[in-house]
Each structure stands twice: as C-alpha cells, then as structure tokens.
Coordinates of C-alpha atoms in Angstrom, one line a residue:
X1 CA 3.9 25.0 -73.1
X2 CA 0.6 25.1 -71.3
X3 CA -0.1 27.7 -68.7
X4 CA 0.7 26.7 -65.1
X5 CA -2.0 27.7 -62.7
X6 CA -1.7 28.3 -58.9
X7 CA -1.9 25.1 -56.8
X8 CA -5.0 25.4 -54.6
X9 CA -5.0 25.0 -50.9
X10 CA -1.6 23.5 -50.1
X11 CA -2.0 22.5 -46.4
X12 CA 1.7 22.4 -45.7
X13 CA 2.7 25.8 -46.9
X14 CA 4.5 27.6 -44.1
X15 CA 4.5 24.6 -41.8
X16 CA 4.7 25.7 -38.1
X17 CA 5.1 29.3 -39.3
X18 CA 8.5 28.8 -40.8
X19 CA 9.5 29.9 -44.3
X20 CA 8.5 32.5 -46.9
X21 CA 5.0 33.2 -47.9
X22 CA 5.6 33.6 -51.6
X23 CA 3.5 33.8 -54.8
X24 CA 5.5 33.2 -57.9
X25 CA 4.8 34.7 -61.3
X26 CA 4.2 32.2 -64.1
X27 CA 3.8 33.2 -67.7
X28 CA 0.9 31.9 -69.7
X29 CA 3.1 30.6 -72.5
X30 CA 6.3 29.5 -70.6
X31 CA 7.1 28.3 -67.1
X32 CA 10.4 30.2 -66.8
X33 CA 9.6 33.9 -67.3
X34 CA 12.1 34.1 -70.2
X35 CA 9.9 36.8 -71.9
X36 CA 9.3 38.8 -68.8
X37 CA 11.2 42.1 -69.2
X38 CA 11.6 44.6 -66.4
X39 CA 9.0 46.7 -68.1
X40 CA 6.5 43.9 -67.9
X41 CA 7.3 42.6 -64.4
X42 CA 6.2 44.2 -61.2
X43 CA 7.0 42.9 -57.7
X44 CA 5.0 43.6 -54.5
X45 CA 6.0 42.5 -51.0
X46 CA 6.3 43.2 -47.4
X47 CA 6.1 41.7 -43.9
X48 CA 3.3 39.4 -42.7
X49 CA 2.7 36.5 -40.3
X50 CA 6.2 36.7 -38.8
X51 CA 7.8 36.3 -42.3
X52 CA 7.7 38.0 -45.7
X53 CA 5.5 37.9 -48.7
X54 CA 6.4 38.4 -52.4
X55 CA 3.9 38.8 -55.3
X56 CA 5.3 39.0 -58.8
X57 CA 3.0 40.1 -61.6
X58 CA 3.6 40.0 -65.3
X59 CA 1.2 42.7 -66.6
X60 CA 2.4 42.3 -70.2
X61 CA 2.1 46.0 -70.8
X62 CA -1.4 46.3 -69.3
X63 CA -1.9 49.2 -66.8
X64 CA -2.7 47.7 -63.4
X65 CA -3.2 49.9 -60.3
X66 CA -0.4 48.3 -58.4
X67 CA -0.7 50.4 -55.3
X68 CA -4.4 49.5 -55.0
X69 CA -3.7 45.9 -55.7
X70 CA -1.0 45.8 -52.9
X71 CA -3.5 47.4 -50.5
X72 CA -5.9 44.6 -51.3
X73 CA -3.2 42.0 -50.7
X74 CA -2.3 43.5 -47.4
X75 CA -6.0 43.6 -46.3
X76 CA -6.3 39.9 -47.1
X77 CA -3.2 39.0 -45.1
X78 CA -4.2 41.2 -42.2
X79 CA -7.7 39.6 -42.1
X80 CA -6.3 36.0 -42.2
X81 CA -3.7 36.9 -39.5
X82 CA -6.4 38.5 -37.4
X83 CA -8.6 35.3 -37.6
X84 CA -6.0 32.5 -37.5
X85 CA -2.8 33.6 -35.7
X86 CA -1.8 32.2 -32.4
X87 CA 0.7 35.0 -32.0
X88 CA -2.0 37.8 -32.0
X89 CA -3.5 37.7 -28.5
X90 CA -6.9 38.9 -29.6
X91 CA -7.2 37.0 -32.9
X92 CA -10.3 34.8 -33.4
X93 CA -8.3 31.7 -32.9
X94 CA -6.5 33.0 -29.8
X95 CA -9.9 33.8 -28.2
X96 CA -11.0 30.2 -29.0
X97 CA -7.9 28.8 -27.4
X98 CA -8.3 31.0 -24.4
X99 CA -12.0 30.0 -23.9
X100 CA -12.8 27.2 -21.5
X101 CA -16.4 26.9 -22.7
X102 CA -17.6 23.5 -23.9
X103 CA -20.5 25.2 -25.8
X104 CA -20.6 26.1 -29.4
X105 CA -18.2 29.0 -30.4
X106 CA -19.1 31.0 -33.5
X107 CA -16.6 30.9 -36.4
X108 CA -16.1 33.2 -39.4
X109 CA -16.6 31.6 -42.7
X110 CA -12.9 31.6 -43.4
X111 CA -12.0 30.1 -40.1
X112 CA -14.6 27.4 -40.5
X113 CA -13.3 26.5 -44.0
X114 CA -9.7 26.2 -42.9
X115 CA -10.6 24.1 -39.8
X116 CA -12.9 21.9 -41.8
X117 CA -10.2 21.3 -44.4
X118 CA -7.7 20.5 -41.6
X119 CA -10.1 18.0 -40.1
X120 CA -10.5 16.3 -43.5
X121 CA -6.8 16.1 -43.9
X122 CA -6.5 14.6 -40.4
X123 CA -9.0 11.9 -41.3
X124 CA -7.1 11.1 -44.6
X125 CA -3.8 11.0 -42.8
X126 CA -5.2 9.0 -39.9
X127 CA -4.2 11.8 -37.5
X128 CA -0.7 12.5 -38.8
X129 CA -1.9 16.0 -39.5
X130 CA -3.5 17.4 -36.4
X131 CA -4.2 21.1 -35.7
X132 CA -4.7 20.4 -32.0
X133 CA -1.0 19.7 -31.3
X134 CA -0.8 23.4 -30.1
X135 CA 0.0 22.3 -26.5
X136 CA 2.9 20.3 -27.7
X137 CA 4.1 23.0 -30.1
X138 CA 4.1 25.5 -27.2
X139 CA 5.7 23.0 -24.9
X140 CA 8.7 22.6 -27.1
X141 CA 9.0 26.4 -27.7
X142 CA 7.8 26.5 -31.3
X143 CA 4.7 28.7 -30.5
X144 CA 4.2 32.2 -29.2
X145 CA 5.8 31.4 -25.8
X146 CA 9.5 30.6 -26.3
X147 CA 11.3 28.1 -24.1
X148 CA 14.6 26.4 -24.2
X149 CA 13.7 23.8 -21.6
X150 CA 13.3 20.2 -22.8
X151 CA 10.0 18.9 -21.4
X152 CA 10.0 15.8 -19.3
X153 CA 7.8 12.7 -20.0
X154 CA 5.0 13.5 -17.5
X155 CA 4.7 17.0 -18.9
X156 CA 4.5 15.7 -22.5
X157 CA 1.9 13.1 -21.5
X158 CA -0.2 15.9 -19.8
X159 CA 0.0 17.9 -23.1
X160 CA -1.1 14.9 -25.1
X161 CA -4.3 14.7 -23.0
X162 CA -5.2 18.1 -24.4
X163 CA -4.5 17.1 -28.0
X164 CA -6.4 15.1 -30.6
X165 CA -8.4 16.5 -33.5
X166 CA -11.4 14.3 -32.6
X167 CA -11.8 16.3 -29.4
X168 CA -13.2 19.2 -31.4
X169 CA -16.5 19.3 -33.4
X170 CA -17.6 21.5 -36.2
X171 CA -21.0 22.8 -37.2
X172 CA -21.5 24.1 -40.7
X173 CA -24.6 26.3 -40.3
X174 CA -24.2 28.6 -38.6
X175 CA -20.4 28.0 -38.6
X176 CA -19.2 27.0 -35.1
X177 CA -16.7 24.9 -33.2
X178 CA -17.1 23.0 -30.0
X179 CA -14.4 21.6 -27.7
X180 CA -15.0 18.4 -25.8
X181 CA -12.3 19.4 -23.3
X182 CA -11.4 22.9 -22.2
X183 CA -7.7 22.5 -22.7
X184 CA -7.8 22.1 -26.5
X185 CA -5.4 24.5 -28.2
X186 CA -5.6 24.8 -32.0
X187 CA -2.6 25.8 -34.1
X188 CA -3.3 26.5 -37.8
X189 CA 0.3 27.5 -38.7
X190 CA 0.6 24.5 -41.1
X191 CA -2.4 25.5 -43.2
X192 CA -3.3 29.2 -42.7
X193 CA -0.5 30.5 -44.9
X194 CA -1.6 28.2 -47.8
X195 CA -5.1 29.5 -47.4
X196 CA -3.9 33.1 -47.6
X197 CA -2.1 32.2 -50.8
X198 CA -5.3 30.9 -52.3
X199 CA -7.2 34.0 -51.3
X200 CA -4.6 36.3 -52.9
X201 CA -4.6 34.2 -56.1
X202 CA -8.4 34.6 -56.3
X203 CA -8.1 38.3 -55.6
X204 CA -5.5 38.8 -58.4
X205 CA -7.6 36.9 -60.9
X206 CA -10.7 38.9 -60.0
X207 CA -8.6 42.0 -60.7
X208 CA -7.9 40.7 -64.2
X209 CA -4.3 39.5 -63.5
X210 CA -3.7 36.1 -65.1
X211 CA 0.1 35.7 -64.9
X212 CA 1.5 36.0 -61.4

C-alpha cells in the first residue's frame, strides 16, 4: 500500500475550538500500524489551545531525540496560540480585535497566511466560512466570555453589523490587515489548529521523521 501523507491545511480542524488536536502515525508501507511494535512507537502529548495534542512517531529503530522534538512541538503550539488565540488577552489576534484603528495593522507572516487562506475559503464558499463571526460566537457564549443568555433579535442584528469578511482588507507586503469598521472581531478557531498541525508536520519531516 502506498504511503499516506499528512493532509495539508485542513481549515475545519478544531472548529470553534472543540475537539482534539491530534497527529496520527501512519506507516510508510501500511495504513494501519500493524508492524508498529512498542519498541518502534513513541507517543508525545500534552495540553494546548484549551484541548490536548497527541503526536505518535514510528521511529523504526532509529534514535530520535524525543525530548528535544517534543520541546520543538511545544514551541510551535505556543507560538501559534500566542498569535491566533482569542482566549489569550495579549495574543496578536486579541490585540487586533481590541484595536479600534481603521489604519493598517502589521501582521506576522503566520497570521497573514492563515487569514489570507481564510479569506480565500470565504470567497470559495460564498461567505459560508467567515472568520469575522466573532461577535456572534461571543454573543452565543462559544467564545472567551461565557454566557447562558439567549440573545434577542435586535442584539443579533447589531452583532451582524460587525460581521462580514469583506469588511477586512489584507496587504501582502509588508503583511498587514485593515478593518473598515472598528467593531470587527476575528475568530480563527476553525482554521488555526489545522495550521498548527501543518507546522508540526513540516517540523517532524525536517527532523527526519517520515512516519507519524
């Protein structure tokens, strides 16, 4: 059976921050790990982004510095969380959401790439995928501020006025974002975890790990 490679940039991984952030080990010769003995299989994991992560590596007898690799994975997850979380008050994304400026706001290359991809998906889905639904996510209690109150129609309409992916603009060089209204609130929960998985996959391959 042919090797199965990681799927790149799945935008719906971890939709709205729910679910496990998991990388599965896939053998080069089979898709079911039937040859992976305990001596060949190593598992790394921990807590991140309000959930857990698991990385399984089939090192096939090769000596890999697992502690160092896990440190690298944690660094990637910490960086993505620090750039794209709405739960971290001083993350790059939180600072953008708190800003009322209508001028250009500088972006990191990672943040630009994720928002740019999200905008492309919004175009392809005719707005069905929209990272500016943050005001509605928060209104219904699915964001950092928890609430059990069902919003009334006027409140929902007011939140909708601050939503719409066409109300933000991107600039590639230097990377920057511009709001057309101050109340725009971006939520990347439906795409940031998938991006983190991609970064970890690239990191593992750069380390020489092929089966994970």
